[in-house]
Coordinates of C-alpha atoms in Angstrom, one line a residue:
M136 CA 169.1 43.6 -30.4
K137 CA 167.9 42.6 -27.0
I138 CA 170.0 42.3 -23.8
V139 CA 168.7 40.2 -21.0
V140 CA 169.6 41.3 -17.5
D141 CA 169.4 39.3 -14.3
A142 CA 167.5 41.8 -12.2
M143 CA 167.9 39.8 -9.0
G144 CA 171.7 39.6 -9.2
G145 CA 174.0 41.7 -7.0
D146 CA 174.2 43.3 -3.6
H147 CA 171.8 46.1 -4.6
S148 CA 169.2 44.1 -6.6
P149 CA 166.8 44.8 -8.1
E150 CA 167.2 48.5 -7.8
A151 CA 170.7 48.8 -9.4
A152 CA 169.9 46.4 -12.2
V153 CA 166.6 48.0 -13.1
E154 CA 168.0 51.6 -12.9
G155 CA 171.0 50.5 -15.0
A156 CA 168.6 49.1 -17.5
V157 CA 166.6 52.3 -17.6
L158 CA 169.8 54.3 -18.1
A159 CA 170.9 52.0 -21.0
A160 CA 167.5 52.1 -22.6
T161 CA 167.4 55.9 -22.4
E162 CA 170.9 56.6 -23.6
Y163 CA 171.4 53.9 -26.1
N164 CA 167.8 52.9 -27.0
T165 CA 168.7 49.3 -26.1
Q166 CA 165.9 46.8 -25.8
I167 CA 166.2 45.0 -22.5
I168 CA 164.6 42.0 -20.8
L169 CA 164.7 41.9 -17.0
T170 CA 164.3 38.5 -15.4
G171 CA 163.3 38.2 -11.8
L172 CA 160.5 38.3 -9.3
S173 CA 158.1 40.1 -11.6
D174 CA 156.1 42.0 -8.9
T175 CA 159.2 43.3 -7.3
V176 CA 161.0 44.2 -10.5
Q177 CA 158.0 45.8 -12.1
A178 CA 157.4 48.0 -9.0
V179 CA 160.9 49.4 -9.4
L180 CA 160.5 49.8 -13.2
D181 CA 157.1 51.6 -12.8
R182 CA 158.7 54.1 -10.4
L183 CA 161.6 54.8 -12.8
D184 CA 159.6 54.7 -16.0
P185 CA 156.0 55.5 -15.0
D186 CA 154.8 56.1 -18.6
H187 CA 156.3 52.8 -19.8
K188 CA 157.9 54.5 -22.8
L189 CA 161.2 52.6 -22.6
P190 CA 161.8 49.3 -24.5
I191 CA 162.1 47.2 -21.3
T192 CA 160.0 44.1 -20.5
V193 CA 159.9 41.8 -17.5
V194 CA 160.0 38.0 -17.5
H195 CA 159.0 36.3 -14.3
A196 CA 161.4 34.0 -12.4
D197 CA 160.3 32.1 -9.3
E198 CA 163.7 31.8 -7.7
V199 CA 166.7 33.9 -6.9
V200 CA 170.4 32.8 -6.8
E201 CA 171.9 34.2 -3.6
M202 CA 175.5 35.4 -3.4
H203 CA 176.4 32.7 -0.9
D204 CA 174.8 29.8 -2.9
V205 CA 177.1 26.9 -3.9
P206 CA 177.2 26.8 -7.8
G207 CA 176.8 23.0 -8.0
K208 CA 173.8 23.0 -5.7
V209 CA 172.3 25.9 -7.7
L210 CA 172.4 23.9 -10.9
R211 CA 170.5 21.1 -9.3
S212 CA 168.0 23.0 -7.1
K213 CA 167.3 26.4 -8.7
R214 CA 166.0 25.6 -12.2
K215 CA 163.6 28.5 -12.3
S216 CA 166.0 31.2 -11.1
S217 CA 166.3 34.6 -12.8
M218 CA 169.8 33.7 -13.8
K219 CA 168.9 30.5 -15.5
I220 CA 165.8 31.9 -17.3
G221 CA 168.0 34.8 -18.6
L222 CA 170.6 32.4 -20.0
D223 CA 167.8 30.2 -21.5
L224 CA 166.5 33.3 -23.4
L225 CA 170.0 33.9 -24.7
K226 CA 170.4 30.3 -25.8
E227 CA 167.1 30.2 -27.7
G228 CA 167.9 33.4 -29.5
T229 CA 165.4 35.7 -27.8
A230 CA 168.3 37.9 -26.5
S231 CA 171.7 38.7 -27.9
A232 CA 173.7 38.8 -24.7
F233 CA 173.2 38.3 -20.9
V234 CA 174.3 40.5 -17.9
S235 CA 174.3 39.6 -14.2
A236 CA 175.9 41.1 -11.1
G237 CA 175.0 37.9 -9.2
N238 CA 177.0 34.9 -7.9
T239 CA 180.0 34.6 -10.2
G240 CA 180.4 30.9 -9.7
A241 CA 176.7 30.3 -10.5
V242 CA 176.9 32.5 -13.7
L243 CA 179.9 30.4 -14.8
A244 CA 178.3 27.1 -14.0
Y245 CA 174.9 28.0 -15.7
S246 CA 176.7 29.4 -18.7
T247 CA 178.9 26.4 -19.2
V248 CA 176.0 23.9 -18.9
I249 CA 173.3 25.9 -20.8
L250 CA 175.4 27.7 -23.5
R251 CA 178.2 25.2 -23.7
P252 CA 181.8 26.1 -24.5
L253 CA 182.7 27.0 -28.1
K254 CA 184.1 24.3 -30.2
G255 CA 187.9 24.3 -29.6
V256 CA 187.6 25.9 -26.1
D257 CA 188.0 23.6 -23.1
R258 CA 186.9 26.1 -20.5
P259 CA 185.6 29.7 -20.6
A260 CA 187.6 32.5 -19.0
I261 CA 186.7 35.7 -17.1
T262 CA 188.3 38.7 -18.8
I263 CA 189.0 41.9 -16.8
Q264 CA 190.1 45.3 -18.2
L265 CA 193.1 47.0 -16.5
P266 CA 194.4 50.6 -16.8
T267 CA 198.0 50.9 -17.8
L268 CA 200.6 53.6 -18.5
K269 CA 199.8 53.1 -22.2
G270 CA 196.0 52.8 -22.2
N271 CA 194.0 49.7 -21.4
A272 CA 194.9 46.0 -21.2
I273 CA 193.0 42.9 -20.4
L274 CA 193.9 39.9 -18.2
L275 CA 192.4 36.4 -18.4
D276 CA 191.6 34.2 -16.7
A277 CA 190.6 36.3 -13.6
G278 CA 189.1 33.4 -11.6
A279 CA 187.0 31.0 -13.6
N280 CA 189.7 28.2 -13.7
V281 CA 192.0 27.7 -10.7
D282 CA 194.0 25.0 -12.4
C283 CA 194.8 25.2 -16.1
K284 CA 196.5 23.0 -18.7
S285 CA 198.8 24.5 -21.3
N286 CA 196.3 24.2 -24.1
Q287 CA 193.8 26.2 -22.0
L288 CA 196.3 29.0 -21.5
F289 CA 196.8 28.9 -25.2
Q290 CA 193.1 29.3 -25.8
F291 CA 193.0 32.2 -23.4
G292 CA 195.6 33.9 -25.4
I293 CA 193.6 33.5 -28.6
M294 CA 190.4 34.7 -26.9
G295 CA 192.2 37.7 -25.4
H296 CA 193.7 38.6 -28.8
V297 CA 190.2 38.6 -30.4
F298 CA 188.8 40.8 -27.6
A299 CA 191.6 43.3 -27.7
E300 CA 191.4 43.5 -31.5
Y301 CA 187.7 44.0 -31.8
I302 CA 186.6 45.6 -28.5
L303 CA 189.6 47.6 -27.4
E304 CA 190.4 48.2 -31.1
K305 CA 194.1 47.4 -30.7
E306 CA 195.8 46.7 -34.0
N307 CA 197.8 43.5 -33.8
P308 CA 197.5 43.3 -30.0
R309 CA 200.5 42.2 -28.0
V310 CA 199.9 39.0 -26.0
G311 CA 202.1 38.2 -23.0
L312 CA 202.2 35.1 -20.7
L313 CA 202.4 36.0 -17.0
S314 CA 205.3 34.2 -15.5
I315 CA 208.1 34.5 -12.8
G316 CA 210.6 35.8 -15.4
E317 CA 210.9 37.2 -18.9
E318 CA 213.2 34.5 -20.2
D319 CA 211.8 31.8 -22.4
G320 CA 212.5 29.0 -20.0
K321 CA 210.9 30.6 -16.9
G322 CA 207.8 29.2 -15.2
N323 CA 206.4 25.8 -14.4
E324 CA 206.0 23.1 -17.1
I325 CA 202.5 24.2 -18.0
V326 CA 203.6 27.8 -18.6
K327 CA 206.6 26.5 -20.6
E328 CA 204.4 24.4 -22.8
A329 CA 201.9 27.2 -23.3
F330 CA 204.8 29.5 -24.2
Q331 CA 205.7 27.2 -27.1
M332 CA 202.1 26.9 -28.3
L333 CA 201.6 30.7 -28.3
K334 CA 204.9 31.2 -30.0
S335 CA 203.8 28.9 -32.8
S336 CA 200.5 30.7 -33.3
H337 CA 199.9 33.6 -35.7
I338 CA 199.0 36.1 -32.9
N339 CA 201.5 38.8 -31.8
F340 CA 203.0 36.8 -28.8
I341 CA 205.7 38.9 -27.1
G342 CA 206.7 36.1 -24.6
N343 CA 206.7 36.0 -20.8
I344 CA 206.0 39.1 -18.7
E345 CA 206.6 39.5 -15.0
G346 CA 204.1 40.9 -12.5
K347 CA 205.9 44.3 -12.6
E348 CA 205.0 44.6 -16.3
V349 CA 201.2 44.3 -15.9
Y350 CA 200.5 48.0 -15.4
R351 CA 203.3 49.3 -17.6
G352 CA 201.3 48.6 -20.7
N353 CA 203.8 46.6 -22.7
A354 CA 201.2 43.9 -23.2
D355 CA 197.7 44.4 -24.4
V356 CA 196.6 40.9 -23.3
I357 CA 197.9 39.2 -20.2
V358 CA 197.4 35.4 -20.0
C359 CA 197.4 33.4 -16.8
D360 CA 195.5 30.8 -14.9
G361 CA 192.5 31.8 -12.8
F362 CA 194.2 31.4 -9.5
T363 CA 197.0 33.8 -10.4
G364 CA 194.7 36.2 -12.2
N365 CA 192.2 36.5 -9.3
V366 CA 195.0 37.0 -6.7
A367 CA 196.5 39.8 -9.0
L368 CA 193.0 41.4 -9.3
K369 CA 192.3 41.4 -5.6
I370 CA 195.7 42.8 -4.7
S371 CA 195.2 45.5 -7.3
E372 CA 191.8 46.4 -5.9
S373 CA 193.3 46.5 -2.4
L374 CA 196.2 48.7 -3.5
A375 CA 193.8 51.1 -5.2
E376 CA 191.7 51.3 -2.1
M377 CA 194.7 52.0 0.1
I378 CA 196.0 54.7 -2.3
G379 CA 192.6 56.4 -2.4
A380 CA 192.2 56.3 1.4
N381 CA 195.7 57.8 1.9
L382 CA 195.1 60.5 -0.6
K383 CA 191.9 61.5 1.1
R384 CA 193.5 61.6 4.5
M385 CA 196.4 63.7 3.1
F386 CA 194.2 66.2 1.3
Q387 CA 192.1 66.7 4.5
S388 CA 195.0 67.2 6.8
N389 CA 195.2 71.1 6.7
W390 CA 193.9 74.1 4.8
A391 CA 196.9 74.1 2.4
S392 CA 196.3 70.4 1.4
K393 CA 192.6 71.2 0.9
L394 CA 193.5 74.0 -1.4
G395 CA 195.8 71.7 -3.3
Y396 CA 193.0 69.2 -3.7
L397 CA 190.7 71.8 -5.2
L398 CA 193.4 72.7 -7.7
L399 CA 194.1 69.0 -8.6
K400 CA 190.5 67.8 -8.5
P401 CA 190.0 67.7 -12.3
Q402 CA 193.1 65.6 -12.7
L403 CA 192.2 63.3 -9.8
D404 CA 188.7 62.8 -11.2
E405 CA 190.1 61.8 -14.5
F406 CA 192.5 59.4 -12.8
K407 CA 189.6 57.9 -10.8
K408 CA 187.6 57.4 -13.9
K409 CA 190.5 55.3 -15.4
V410 CA 190.7 52.9 -12.5
D411 CA 186.9 52.8 -11.7
Y412 CA 185.5 49.3 -12.5
S413 CA 182.1 50.9 -13.1
E414 CA 183.4 52.5 -16.2
T415 CA 183.8 49.1 -17.9
G416 CA 180.8 47.7 -16.2
G417 CA 181.7 44.0 -16.0
A418 CA 183.9 41.2 -17.1
P419 CA 183.1 39.2 -20.2
L420 CA 183.0 35.5 -19.9
L421 CA 184.8 34.5 -23.1
G422 CA 184.6 31.0 -24.7
V423 CA 180.9 30.1 -24.4
N424 CA 178.3 30.2 -27.1
G425 CA 176.9 33.6 -26.4
G426 CA 177.8 37.0 -25.0
V427 CA 177.9 36.9 -21.1
I428 CA 178.9 39.8 -18.9
I429 CA 179.6 39.2 -15.2
A430 CA 179.2 42.5 -13.4
H431 CA 180.7 43.3 -10.0
G432 CA 178.5 42.2 -7.1
S433 CA 178.3 45.8 -5.7
S434 CA 177.6 47.3 -9.1
S435 CA 175.9 50.7 -9.1
P436 CA 173.3 51.7 -11.7
K437 CA 176.1 53.3 -13.7
A438 CA 178.1 50.1 -13.7
M439 CA 175.1 48.1 -14.8
K440 CA 174.4 50.5 -17.6
N441 CA 178.0 50.2 -18.8
A442 CA 177.8 46.4 -18.5
I443 CA 174.8 46.4 -20.7
Q444 CA 176.6 48.6 -23.2
R445 CA 179.6 46.2 -23.2
A446 CA 177.2 43.3 -23.8
C447 CA 175.9 45.1 -26.8
E448 CA 179.4 45.5 -28.1
L449 CA 180.1 41.7 -27.8
S450 CA 177.1 41.0 -29.9
E451 CA 177.5 43.8 -32.5
K452 CA 181.1 42.9 -33.1
K453 CA 180.5 39.1 -33.2
I454 CA 183.2 38.3 -30.7
T455 CA 181.9 34.7 -30.2
E456 CA 182.2 34.0 -34.0
H457 CA 185.7 35.6 -34.2
I458 CA 186.9 33.5 -31.3
R459 CA 185.7 30.3 -32.8
E460 CA 187.4 31.1 -36.1
D461 CA 190.7 32.2 -34.5
I462 CA 190.9 29.1 -32.2
E463 CA 190.6 26.8 -35.1
T464 CA 193.0 28.7 -37.3
N465 CA 195.7 28.9 -34.6
L466 CA 195.4 25.3 -33.7
M467 CA 195.9 24.4 -37.4
D468 CA 199.0 26.7 -37.5
V469 CA 200.5 25.2 -34.4
E470 CA 199.8 21.7 -35.7
A471 CA 201.6 22.4 -38.9
S472 CA 204.6 23.8 -37.1
K473 CA 205.0 21.1 -34.4
G474 CA 203.7 17.9 -35.9
T475 CA 202.3 14.9 -34.1
I476 CA 201.9 16.5 -30.6
W477 CA 199.6 19.1 -32.0
N478 CA 197.4 16.4 -33.6
Q479 CA 196.8 15.2 -30.0
L480 CA 196.0 18.8 -28.9
K481 CA 193.6 19.1 -31.8
S482 CA 191.9 15.9 -30.8
I483 CA 191.5 17.1 -27.3
A484 CA 190.1 20.5 -28.3
F485 CA 187.8 19.5 -31.3
G486 CA 186.8 15.9 -30.4
A487 CA 187.8 12.5 -31.6
D488 CA 186.3 13.0 -35.0
S489 CA 188.8 15.6 -35.9
E490 CA 191.3 12.9 -36.8
A491 CA 188.9 11.7 -39.5
K492 CA 188.7 15.2 -40.9

């Protein structure tokens, strides 16, 4: 298994990406391909692995996608970027998964055009992992799709179900639809339609959940459109930052609080580990033909190492194949339970030739 890493992506490239690759290759014996400006990348790799003992190779790329680049323009003008070359390697089967801490919109655009969405998936979704009172949960979409249709929310629910079952190892994961109330009739028309679709599927759909339920852990999978999910993510990040700053200020206020900090430090470190994004490494882009991990732009070497490990998991556990199977199975179930309207949804998702089948 080989993982291709965009060495030029992120705020701390190429150092963070290369060092993360070295850590992953050392700890997990993972074979890694680094794409980027070869002289620059190789210089960092030579410093970290002077004896060239690790299974890491470098593939040259002439161009770099900057964090401020417009995705549509990138597609047209940067056809020899480290990001595109990495995804090309994934598409042709040279690599099993792709990792980048670069421009999220560009990763999404390149992945959609190069890899293409899975059959039965209209749009891919960014999936983030959240700590809860009962373990971990995932939320999708976290920003790939600002506006969604009901059948797309339905697809997100199926993809999230698969991820939670195989990656988080949740038996019969609970899937909830984020809305403004728990009652069945709450939400806009799109949410109401998605509710009925998810209710008719074979996954463990628990109904609507409100924002206050996100961190309580009553749902293993939280489904929403990308606008709502991204706002929820950014508010959560800001809240965590505020809590951390206030705790630091409180523990530094006097000698007694400093002593209290020393006594609580093991528990605080454990809590920090639970909410630290670097522990999960990155957000899987589910719904395309291949394993893609979008790492945080400010990823550290540790975060990149864990993103590479998560990419290995996606490939080893055949998440793409399981999503494809579950999407088709659930659409058939919904069609059987609802009749003509679901024939229309099937036609939208699988193409016009589905009627003939």
